[in-house]
Amino acid sequence: MKFSICLSTGYEGLVYPVNFCTPQDLIRQGQLAEKLGFDSVWGNDHITPPNYVRDHFKDSPNFYDVLITLAMIAQATTKLRVGTALLVMPNREPVYLTKQVATIDQMSGGRFMLAVGLGAYREEFESWVGNRYPSPHRGDMMDEGLQILHKLTTEKVSSFDGRYYSYRNIEMFPKPLQSPFPLYIGGHNIKAVERAAEIGQGWLPGWRPFHEVAERIQMLHKHAEAAGRDPKEIEIAPQFSLLVGKTQEAAEQTYMKSGLVAHRVSLAHTGRDPAYQVSANLVGSPQSIVEKIYQLKAMGVDHCAAMAVAVNTQAELIEQMQWFAEEVMPHIK
């Protein structure tokens, strides 16, 4: 079982208070994660805050570009892997995205992972896209982007002509250092499961009630087999929230005071019932979290990925990372 932390590249206002961290803090958090034995750190991707954040905070949250941030963290570490959780594919021009991805993978010595998704807030996409396309469909844009990413990372010279994107006779080198390149598909809906089964090296959904996680893993395995793939080659890496407490009650009380609660409510439209946000996440005493992880492992989860830590200060984040590394990770075989 692997464990990784999601840093606040774009979580201010959503999970953490505004001005939660500086760029230097993000570097130090990556270095600490490496020292503590975490597999990786991940960053999320936002351009502008959703409406509920603007209504709640007077000051504007700081959103750092996830690719540049991860490149800096990779430079400041030696073994730690870095990944996007998630990069919003419809908000990115895919040809130059592929160039950036290949460059980071090369310069990090093959430590970069790309997880992509549609984005949780359609209002953010609509702010970005403006009047550029008539009736844009984010899923179709993502599918075209993924086709382009595959062509440019595997073919010597390629061309593409789609509804949203097109290019001719591009010869893009260097390719990513890793082969196959670790592309993770984000999202928990059926289409995301199918994409992951067909083309992903990993599936990185948001948290769900545990019974749903088990059902979708079985669905992914069946779809992968139907596509002629070995399901074991696809890493199952759900994103969970994390809050360790001395007791279950203390952990739940602290969690309910964190910014994650309002964030979960804002995402209820995705089908994730906020009523399950404690039971379906890694919130509790060290022993109860260990028990949850063993449940997940039995379902087929390989990686508790991009864990969002339910804290309000840098000191609390560091304490939680250390506590999890010392009191939980050593007990997972």
mmCIF file of C-alpha atoms in Angstrom:
data_model
loop_
_atom_site.group_PDB
_atom_site.id
_atom_site.type_symbol
_atom_site.label_atom_id
_atom_site.label_comp_id
_atom_site.label_asym_id
_atom_site.label_seq_id
_atom_site.Cartn_x
_atom_site.Cartn_y
_atom_site.Cartn_z
ATOM 1 C CA MET A 1 0.000 0.000 0.000
ATOM 2 C CA LYS A 2 1.306 3.433 -0.951
ATOM 3 C CA PHE A 3 0.508 6.711 0.808
ATOM 4 C CA SER A 4 0.754 10.238 -0.524
ATOM 5 C CA ILE A 5 -0.186 13.788 0.403
ATOM 6 C CA CYS A 6 -1.986 16.470 -1.631
ATOM 7 C CA LEU A 7 -0.405 19.900 -1.202
ATOM 8 C CA SER A 8 -2.168 23.248 -1.380
ATOM 9 C CA THR A 9 -1.369 24.251 -4.950
ATOM 10 C CA GLY A 10 -5.031 25.193 -5.391
ATOM 11 C CA TYR A 11 -6.727 24.346 -2.104
ATOM 12 C CA GLU A 12 -6.819 27.742 -0.411
ATOM 13 C CA GLY A 13 -10.409 28.721 0.269
ATOM 14 C CA LEU A 14 -11.615 25.222 -0.577
ATOM 15 C CA VAL A 15 -9.818 23.162 2.074
ATOM 16 C CA TYR A 16 -7.384 25.550 3.746
ATOM 17 C CA PRO A 17 -7.633 29.204 4.840
ATOM 18 C CA VAL A 18 -6.485 31.938 2.461
ATOM 19 C CA ASN A 19 -2.720 32.551 2.745
ATOM 20 C CA PHE A 20 -2.297 29.049 4.159
ATOM 21 C CA CYS A 21 1.159 28.607 2.696
ATOM 22 C CA THR A 22 3.957 30.276 0.755
ATOM 23 C CA PRO A 23 5.777 28.779 -2.233
ATOM 24 C CA GLN A 24 8.670 27.946 0.094
ATOM 25 C CA ASP A 25 6.270 26.067 2.385
ATOM 26 C CA LEU A 26 5.234 23.849 -0.537
ATOM 27 C CA ILE A 27 8.873 22.941 -1.172
ATOM 28 C CA ARG A 28 9.449 22.159 2.507
ATOM 29 C CA GLN A 29 6.318 20.008 2.639
ATOM 30 C CA GLY A 30 7.603 17.966 -0.299
ATOM 31 C CA GLN A 31 10.969 17.508 1.385
ATOM 32 C CA LEU A 32 9.283 16.462 4.634
ATOM 33 C CA ALA A 33 7.094 13.942 2.788
ATOM 34 C CA GLU A 34 10.207 12.379 1.289
ATOM 35 C CA LYS A 35 11.931 12.256 4.686
ATOM 36 C CA LEU A 36 8.888 10.606 6.307
ATOM 37 C CA GLY A 37 8.642 7.886 3.657
ATOM 38 C CA PHE A 38 5.569 8.966 1.691
ATOM 39 C CA ASP A 39 5.473 7.666 -1.866
ATOM 40 C CA SER A 40 4.590 10.985 -3.453
ATOM 41 C CA VAL A 41 3.053 14.432 -3.215
ATOM 42 C CA TRP A 42 0.323 15.672 -5.528
ATOM 43 C CA GLY A 43 -1.152 19.048 -6.398
ATOM 44 C CA ASN A 44 -4.594 20.075 -7.567
ATOM 45 C CA ASP A 45 -5.407 22.491 -10.362
ATOM 46 C CA HIS A 46 -7.539 25.651 -10.230
ATOM 47 C CA ILE A 47 -7.560 28.941 -12.133
ATOM 48 C CA THR A 48 -10.222 30.859 -10.217
ATOM 49 C CA PRO A 49 -12.186 30.112 -7.038
ATOM 50 C CA PRO A 50 -15.719 28.724 -7.225
ATOM 51 C CA ASN A 51 -18.566 30.986 -6.221
ATOM 52 C CA TYR A 52 -19.028 29.562 -2.729
ATOM 53 C CA VAL A 53 -15.394 30.408 -1.884
ATOM 54 C CA ARG A 54 -15.804 33.985 -3.128
ATOM 55 C CA ASP A 55 -18.897 34.324 -0.967
ATOM 56 C CA HIS A 56 -17.075 32.994 2.104
ATOM 57 C CA PHE A 57 -13.680 34.749 1.918
ATOM 58 C CA LYS A 58 -12.972 38.454 1.560
ATOM 59 C CA ASP A 59 -9.388 37.890 0.368
ATOM 60 C CA SER A 60 -8.556 36.023 -2.828
ATOM 61 C CA PRO A 61 -7.019 32.543 -2.486
ATOM 62 C CA ASN A 62 -3.593 31.853 -3.978
ATOM 63 C CA PHE A 63 -3.618 29.214 -6.712
ATOM 64 C CA TYR A 64 -0.163 28.095 -7.860
ATOM 65 C CA ASP A 65 0.334 26.407 -11.223
ATOM 66 C CA VAL A 66 0.504 22.729 -10.401
ATOM 67 C CA LEU A 67 3.075 21.743 -13.047
ATOM 68 C CA ILE A 68 5.572 24.458 -12.148
ATOM 69 C CA THR A 69 5.135 23.734 -8.432
ATOM 70 C CA LEU A 70 5.705 19.999 -8.860
ATOM 71 C CA ALA A 71 8.757 20.631 -11.037
ATOM 72 C CA MET A 72 10.250 22.746 -8.244
ATOM 73 C CA ILE A 73 9.497 20.091 -5.634
ATOM 74 C CA ALA A 74 11.055 17.399 -7.816
ATOM 75 C CA GLN A 75 14.186 19.538 -8.096
ATOM 76 C CA ALA A 76 14.336 19.851 -4.287
ATOM 77 C CA THR A 77 13.977 16.084 -3.649
ATOM 78 C CA THR A 78 15.674 12.909 -4.871
ATOM 79 C CA LYS A 79 13.245 9.982 -4.613
ATOM 80 C CA LEU A 80 9.819 11.495 -4.023
ATOM 81 C CA ARG A 81 7.350 11.094 -6.878
ATOM 82 C CA VAL A 82 5.167 14.046 -7.859
ATOM 83 C CA GLY A 83 1.738 14.029 -9.468
ATOM 84 C CA THR A 84 -1.292 16.089 -10.426
ATOM 85 C CA ALA A 85 -4.518 15.371 -8.558
ATOM 86 C CA LEU A 86 -6.142 16.406 -10.692
ATOM 87 C CA LEU A 87 -5.050 18.424 -13.676
ATOM 88 C CA VAL A 88 -8.184 19.790 -15.351
ATOM 89 C CA MET A 89 -7.705 18.502 -18.886
ATOM 90 C CA PRO A 90 -10.361 20.664 -20.631
ATOM 91 C CA ASN A 91 -8.648 23.791 -19.264
ATOM 92 C CA ARG A 92 -5.313 22.920 -20.920
ATOM 93 C CA GLU A 93 -4.096 23.148 -24.500
ATOM 94 C CA PRO A 94 -2.993 19.531 -25.019
ATOM 95 C CA VAL A 95 0.025 19.934 -27.332
ATOM 96 C CA TYR A 96 1.971 22.201 -25.016
ATOM 97 C CA LEU A 97 0.705 20.253 -22.025
ATOM 98 C CA THR A 98 2.348 17.164 -23.491
ATOM 99 C CA LYS A 99 5.614 19.072 -23.934
ATOM 100 C CA GLN A 100 5.490 20.197 -20.302
ATOM 101 C CA VAL A 101 4.670 16.700 -19.047
ATOM 102 C CA ALA A 102 7.515 15.084 -20.996
ATOM 103 C CA THR A 103 9.964 17.745 -19.829
ATOM 104 C CA ILE A 104 9.062 17.368 -16.137
ATOM 105 C CA ASP A 105 9.342 13.593 -16.388
ATOM 106 C CA GLN A 106 12.761 13.857 -18.023
ATOM 107 C CA MET A 107 14.100 16.477 -15.610
ATOM 108 C CA SER A 108 12.803 14.664 -12.517
ATOM 109 C CA GLY A 109 14.429 11.391 -13.561
ATOM 110 C CA GLY A 110 11.097 9.709 -14.240
ATOM 111 C CA ARG A 111 9.261 10.727 -11.069
ATOM 112 C CA PHE A 112 6.233 12.495 -12.556
ATOM 113 C CA MET A 113 2.645 11.203 -12.712
ATOM 114 C CA LEU A 114 -0.185 12.851 -14.603
ATOM 115 C CA ALA A 115 -3.727 12.412 -13.297
ATOM 116 C CA VAL A 116 -6.391 14.187 -15.317
ATOM 117 C CA GLY A 117 -10.076 14.908 -14.879
ATOM 118 C CA LEU A 118 -12.936 17.141 -15.975
ATOM 119 C CA GLY A 119 -12.771 19.470 -12.966
ATOM 120 C CA ALA A 120 -15.171 19.598 -10.051
ATOM 121 C CA TYR A 121 -16.614 23.037 -10.786
ATOM 122 C CA ARG A 122 -18.160 23.655 -14.188
ATOM 123 C CA GLU A 123 -18.430 27.374 -13.365
ATOM 124 C CA GLU A 124 -14.618 27.541 -13.380
ATOM 125 C CA PHE A 125 -14.497 25.967 -16.841
ATOM 126 C CA GLU A 126 -17.134 28.395 -18.107
ATOM 127 C CA SER A 127 -15.100 31.344 -16.813
ATOM 128 C CA TRP A 128 -12.044 30.056 -18.669
ATOM 129 C CA VAL A 129 -13.642 29.001 -21.939
ATOM 130 C CA GLY A 130 -15.720 32.159 -22.426
ATOM 131 C CA ASN A 131 -17.149 32.263 -25.972
ATOM 132 C CA ARG A 132 -14.331 30.261 -27.499
ATOM 133 C CA TYR A 133 -16.492 27.263 -28.432
ATOM 134 C CA PRO A 134 -20.225 26.926 -29.107
ATOM 135 C CA SER A 135 -21.734 24.578 -26.499
ATOM 136 C CA PRO A 136 -18.400 23.017 -25.412
ATOM 137 C CA HIS A 137 -18.530 19.487 -24.014
ATOM 138 C CA ARG A 138 -15.842 18.898 -21.407
ATOM 139 C CA GLY A 139 -15.859 15.124 -21.803
ATOM 140 C CA ASP A 140 -15.266 15.373 -25.542
ATOM 141 C CA MET A 141 -12.496 17.918 -24.991
ATOM 142 C CA MET A 142 -10.843 15.575 -22.511
ATOM 143 C CA ASP A 143 -11.088 12.616 -24.894
ATOM 144 C CA GLU A 144 -9.448 14.644 -27.673
ATOM 145 C CA GLY A 145 -6.756 15.823 -25.292
ATOM 146 C CA LEU A 146 -6.002 12.271 -24.202
ATOM 147 C CA GLN A 147 -5.736 11.125 -27.814
ATOM 148 C CA ILE A 148 -3.263 13.917 -28.509
ATOM 149 C CA LEU A 149 -1.239 13.104 -25.383
ATOM 150 C CA HIS A 150 -0.996 9.471 -26.481
ATOM 151 C CA LYS A 151 -0.018 10.293 -30.059
ATOM 152 C CA LEU A 152 2.636 12.813 -29.128
ATOM 153 C CA THR A 153 4.217 10.579 -26.478
ATOM 154 C CA THR A 154 4.294 7.417 -28.605
ATOM 155 C CA GLU A 155 4.610 8.415 -32.280
ATOM 156 C CA LYS A 156 7.673 9.926 -33.984
ATOM 157 C CA VAL A 157 5.582 12.335 -36.057
ATOM 158 C CA SER A 158 1.849 12.793 -35.628
ATOM 159 C CA SER A 159 -1.125 14.882 -36.723
ATOM 160 C CA PHE A 160 -4.603 15.355 -35.300
ATOM 161 C CA ASP A 161 -7.812 16.978 -36.522
ATOM 162 C CA GLY A 162 -10.648 17.150 -34.009
ATOM 163 C CA ARG A 163 -13.571 19.351 -33.110
ATOM 164 C CA TYR A 164 -11.632 21.314 -30.488
ATOM 165 C CA TYR A 165 -7.954 20.745 -31.271
ATOM 166 C CA SER A 166 -5.854 20.156 -34.363
ATOM 167 C CA TYR A 167 -2.184 20.127 -35.358
ATOM 168 C CA ARG A 168 -0.065 18.876 -38.240
ATOM 169 C CA ASN A 169 3.217 16.999 -38.522
ATOM 170 C CA ILE A 170 4.571 17.588 -35.026
ATOM 171 C CA GLU A 171 7.736 15.711 -34.085
ATOM 172 C CA MET A 172 7.946 16.078 -30.320
ATOM 173 C CA PHE A 173 11.053 14.948 -28.415
ATOM 174 C CA PRO A 174 12.145 14.037 -25.864
ATOM 175 C CA LYS A 175 9.369 11.651 -24.999
ATOM 176 C CA PRO A 176 8.629 11.049 -21.287
ATOM 177 C CA LEU A 177 11.376 9.051 -19.584
ATOM 178 C CA GLN A 178 8.902 6.517 -18.184
ATOM 179 C CA SER A 179 7.398 3.964 -20.529
ATOM 180 C CA PRO A 180 4.554 3.350 -20.237
ATOM 181 C CA PHE A 181 3.945 6.854 -18.980
ATOM 182 C CA PRO A 182 1.912 6.867 -15.724
ATOM 183 C CA LEU A 183 -1.361 8.406 -16.819
ATOM 184 C CA TYR A 184 -4.069 8.297 -14.153
ATOM 185 C CA ILE A 185 -7.724 8.923 -14.920
ATOM 186 C CA GLY A 186 -9.618 10.852 -12.279
ATOM 187 C CA GLY A 187 -13.309 10.857 -11.509
ATOM 188 C CA HIS A 188 -15.695 8.337 -10.013
ATOM 189 C CA ASN A 189 -18.459 8.228 -12.624
ATOM 190 C CA ILE A 190 -18.866 5.265 -14.950
ATOM 191 C CA LYS A 191 -17.188 6.999 -17.895
ATOM 192 C CA ALA A 192 -14.108 7.706 -15.791
ATOM 193 C CA VAL A 193 -13.948 4.060 -14.727
ATOM 194 C CA GLU A 194 -14.142 3.000 -18.359
ATOM 195 C CA ARG A 195 -11.423 5.466 -19.419
ATOM 196 C CA ALA A 196 -9.132 4.209 -16.669
ATOM 197 C CA ALA A 197 -9.746 0.582 -17.636
ATOM 198 C CA GLU A 198 -9.046 1.258 -21.307
ATOM 199 C CA ILE A 199 -6.086 3.659 -21.275
ATOM 200 C CA GLY A 200 -5.006 4.478 -17.715
ATOM 201 C CA GLN A 201 -2.037 3.252 -15.747
ATOM 202 C CA GLY A 202 -4.079 4.211 -12.714
ATOM 203 C CA TRP A 203 -7.534 5.243 -11.501
ATOM 204 C CA LEU A 204 -7.611 8.185 -9.093
ATOM 205 C CA PRO A 205 -11.204 8.923 -8.047
ATOM 206 C CA GLY A 206 -12.419 11.129 -5.254
ATOM 207 C CA TRP A 207 -13.566 9.440 -2.058
ATOM 208 C CA ARG A 208 -16.767 7.427 -2.085
ATOM 209 C CA PRO A 209 -18.585 5.271 0.491
ATOM 210 C CA PHE A 210 -16.517 2.108 0.824
ATOM 211 C CA HIS A 211 -19.136 -0.184 -0.698
ATOM 212 C CA GLU A 212 -19.151 2.025 -3.791
ATOM 213 C CA VAL A 213 -15.358 1.913 -4.003
ATOM 214 C CA ALA A 214 -15.515 -1.886 -3.982
ATOM 215 C CA GLU A 215 -18.235 -1.958 -6.652
ATOM 216 C CA ARG A 216 -16.348 0.384 -8.997
ATOM 217 C CA ILE A 217 -13.097 -1.518 -8.589
ATOM 218 C CA GLN A 218 -14.858 -4.698 -9.686
ATOM 219 C CA MET A 219 -16.395 -2.793 -12.586
ATOM 220 C CA LEU A 220 -12.987 -1.457 -13.615
ATOM 221 C CA HIS A 221 -11.436 -4.943 -13.483
ATOM 222 C CA LYS A 222 -14.156 -6.417 -15.676
ATOM 223 C CA HIS A 223 -13.902 -3.584 -18.185
ATOM 224 C CA ALA A 224 -10.104 -3.908 -18.305
ATOM 225 C CA GLU A 225 -10.361 -7.641 -19.011
ATOM 226 C CA ALA A 226 -12.889 -6.963 -21.768
ATOM 227 C CA ALA A 227 -10.413 -4.481 -23.267
ATOM 228 C CA GLY A 228 -7.672 -7.132 -23.225
ATOM 229 C CA ARG A 229 -5.747 -5.592 -20.312
ATOM 230 C CA ASP A 230 -4.467 -7.116 -17.086
ATOM 231 C CA PRO A 231 -6.384 -5.361 -14.258
ATOM 232 C CA LYS A 232 -3.334 -5.699 -11.996
ATOM 233 C CA GLU A 233 -1.505 -3.213 -14.227
ATOM 234 C CA ILE A 234 -3.958 -0.438 -13.269
ATOM 235 C CA GLU A 235 -3.195 1.148 -9.901
ATOM 236 C CA ILE A 236 -6.289 1.812 -7.786
ATOM 237 C CA ALA A 237 -5.550 5.108 -6.040
ATOM 238 C CA PRO A 238 -8.560 6.876 -4.467
ATOM 239 C CA GLN A 239 -8.094 10.311 -2.915
ATOM 240 C CA PHE A 240 -9.069 10.467 0.747
ATOM 241 C CA SER A 241 -9.220 13.111 3.447
ATOM 242 C CA LEU A 242 -6.943 12.571 6.425
ATOM 243 C CA LEU A 243 -7.235 13.585 10.064
ATOM 244 C CA VAL A 244 -5.562 11.604 12.844
ATOM 245 C CA GLY A 245 -6.770 12.126 16.417
ATOM 246 C CA LYS A 246 -5.964 10.618 19.788
ATOM 247 C CA THR A 247 -9.476 9.153 19.793
ATOM 248 C CA GLN A 248 -12.169 8.695 17.184
ATOM 249 C CA GLU A 249 -14.285 11.384 18.839
ATOM 250 C CA ALA A 250 -11.424 13.892 18.954
ATOM 251 C CA ALA A 251 -10.610 13.296 15.298
ATOM 252 C CA GLU A 252 -14.223 13.762 14.196
ATOM 253 C CA GLN A 253 -14.624 16.953 16.233
ATOM 254 C CA THR A 254 -11.460 18.446 14.743
ATOM 255 C CA TYR A 255 -12.401 17.357 11.238
ATOM 256 C CA MET A 256 -15.820 19.009 11.445
ATOM 257 C CA LYS A 257 -14.118 22.332 12.235
ATOM 258 C CA SER A 258 -11.964 22.182 9.109
ATOM 259 C CA GLY A 259 -12.526 23.813 5.742
ATOM 260 C CA LEU A 260 -13.029 20.400 4.185
ATOM 261 C CA VAL A 261 -16.589 20.251 5.496
ATOM 262 C CA ALA A 262 -17.860 23.161 3.368
ATOM 263 C CA HIS A 263 -15.841 21.791 0.447
ATOM 264 C CA ARG A 264 -17.604 18.428 0.736
ATOM 265 C CA VAL A 265 -20.989 20.141 0.833
ATOM 266 C CA SER A 266 -20.102 22.115 -2.310
ATOM 267 C CA LEU A 267 -19.362 18.827 -4.089
ATOM 268 C CA ALA A 268 -22.589 17.101 -3.087
ATOM 269 C CA HIS A 269 -23.800 17.581 -6.675
ATOM 270 C CA THR A 270 -21.242 14.964 -7.745
ATOM 271 C CA GLY A 271 -23.124 12.288 -5.824
ATOM 272 C CA ARG A 272 -20.824 12.175 -2.809
ATOM 273 C CA ASP A 273 -23.136 12.449 0.187
ATOM 274 C CA PRO A 274 -21.505 14.671 2.879
ATOM 275 C CA ALA A 275 -23.084 12.401 5.496
ATOM 276 C CA TYR A 276 -20.364 9.835 4.659
ATOM 277 C CA GLN A 277 -17.442 12.248 4.748
ATOM 278 C CA VAL A 278 -16.113 10.913 8.053
ATOM 279 C CA SER A 279 -16.830 7.197 7.692
ATOM 280 C CA ALA A 280 -15.569 7.066 4.076
ATOM 281 C CA ASN A 281 -12.331 8.933 4.764
ATOM 282 C CA LEU A 282 -9.237 8.358 6.889
ATOM 283 C CA VAL A 283 -10.550 10.244 9.894
ATOM 284 C CA GLY A 284 -10.117 8.730 13.353
ATOM 285 C CA SER A 285 -7.635 7.347 15.824
ATOM 286 C CA PRO A 286 -4.490 5.686 14.451
ATOM 287 C CA GLN A 287 -5.960 2.234 15.097
ATOM 288 C CA SER A 288 -9.266 2.997 13.396
ATOM 289 C CA ILE A 289 -7.428 4.415 10.373
ATOM 290 C CA VAL A 290 -5.286 1.285 10.161
ATOM 291 C CA GLU A 291 -8.464 -0.799 10.187
ATOM 292 C CA LYS A 292 -9.979 1.308 7.393
ATOM 293 C CA ILE A 293 -6.834 0.929 5.301
ATOM 294 C CA TYR A 294 -6.971 -2.849 5.638
ATOM 295 C CA GLN A 295 -10.595 -2.742 4.466
ATOM 296 C CA LEU A 296 -9.510 -0.743 1.434
ATOM 297 C CA LYS A 297 -6.614 -3.087 0.765
ATOM 298 C CA ALA A 298 -8.987 -6.066 0.764
ATOM 299 C CA MET A 299 -11.137 -4.279 -1.855
ATOM 300 C CA GLY A 300 -8.139 -3.895 -4.154
ATOM 301 C CA VAL A 301 -6.954 -0.366 -3.313
ATOM 302 C CA ASP A 302 -3.214 -0.015 -3.987
ATOM 303 C CA HIS A 303 -2.605 3.572 -2.987
ATOM 304 C CA CYS A 304 -4.256 6.012 -0.555
ATOM 305 C CA ALA A 305 -3.425 8.843 -2.903
ATOM 306 C CA ALA A 306 -3.289 12.619 -2.659
ATOM 307 C CA MET A 307 -4.666 12.688 0.876
ATOM 308 C CA ALA A 308 -6.075 16.118 1.762
ATOM 309 C CA VAL A 309 -5.213 16.816 5.391
ATOM 310 C CA ALA A 310 -8.049 18.476 7.323
ATOM 311 C CA VAL A 311 -6.091 21.215 9.111
ATOM 312 C CA ASN A 312 -6.026 24.998 9.278
ATOM 313 C CA THR A 313 -2.335 25.807 9.874
ATOM 314 C CA GLN A 314 1.099 24.781 8.637
ATOM 315 C CA ALA A 315 2.041 23.485 12.085
ATOM 316 C CA GLU A 316 -1.027 21.224 12.130
ATOM 317 C CA LEU A 317 -0.234 19.903 8.652
ATOM 318 C CA ILE A 318 3.321 18.994 9.627
ATOM 319 C CA GLU A 319 2.091 17.361 12.835
ATOM 320 C CA GLN A 320 -0.467 15.275 10.925
ATOM 321 C CA MET A 321 2.088 14.126 8.341
ATOM 322 C CA GLN A 322 4.470 13.058 11.097
ATOM 323 C CA TRP A 323 1.748 11.373 13.124
ATOM 324 C CA PHE A 324 0.460 9.387 10.145
ATOM 325 C CA ALA A 325 3.996 8.350 9.166
ATOM 326 C CA GLU A 326 4.840 7.227 12.700
ATOM 327 C CA GLU A 327 1.557 5.799 13.975
ATOM 328 C CA VAL A 328 -0.174 4.422 10.869
ATOM 329 C CA MET A 329 2.244 3.606 8.065
ATOM 330 C CA PRO A 330 4.441 1.194 10.070
ATOM 331 C CA HIS A 331 1.374 -0.932 10.888
ATOM 332 C CA ILE A 332 0.424 -1.569 7.242
ATOM 333 C CA LYS A 333 2.067 -4.677 5.827
#
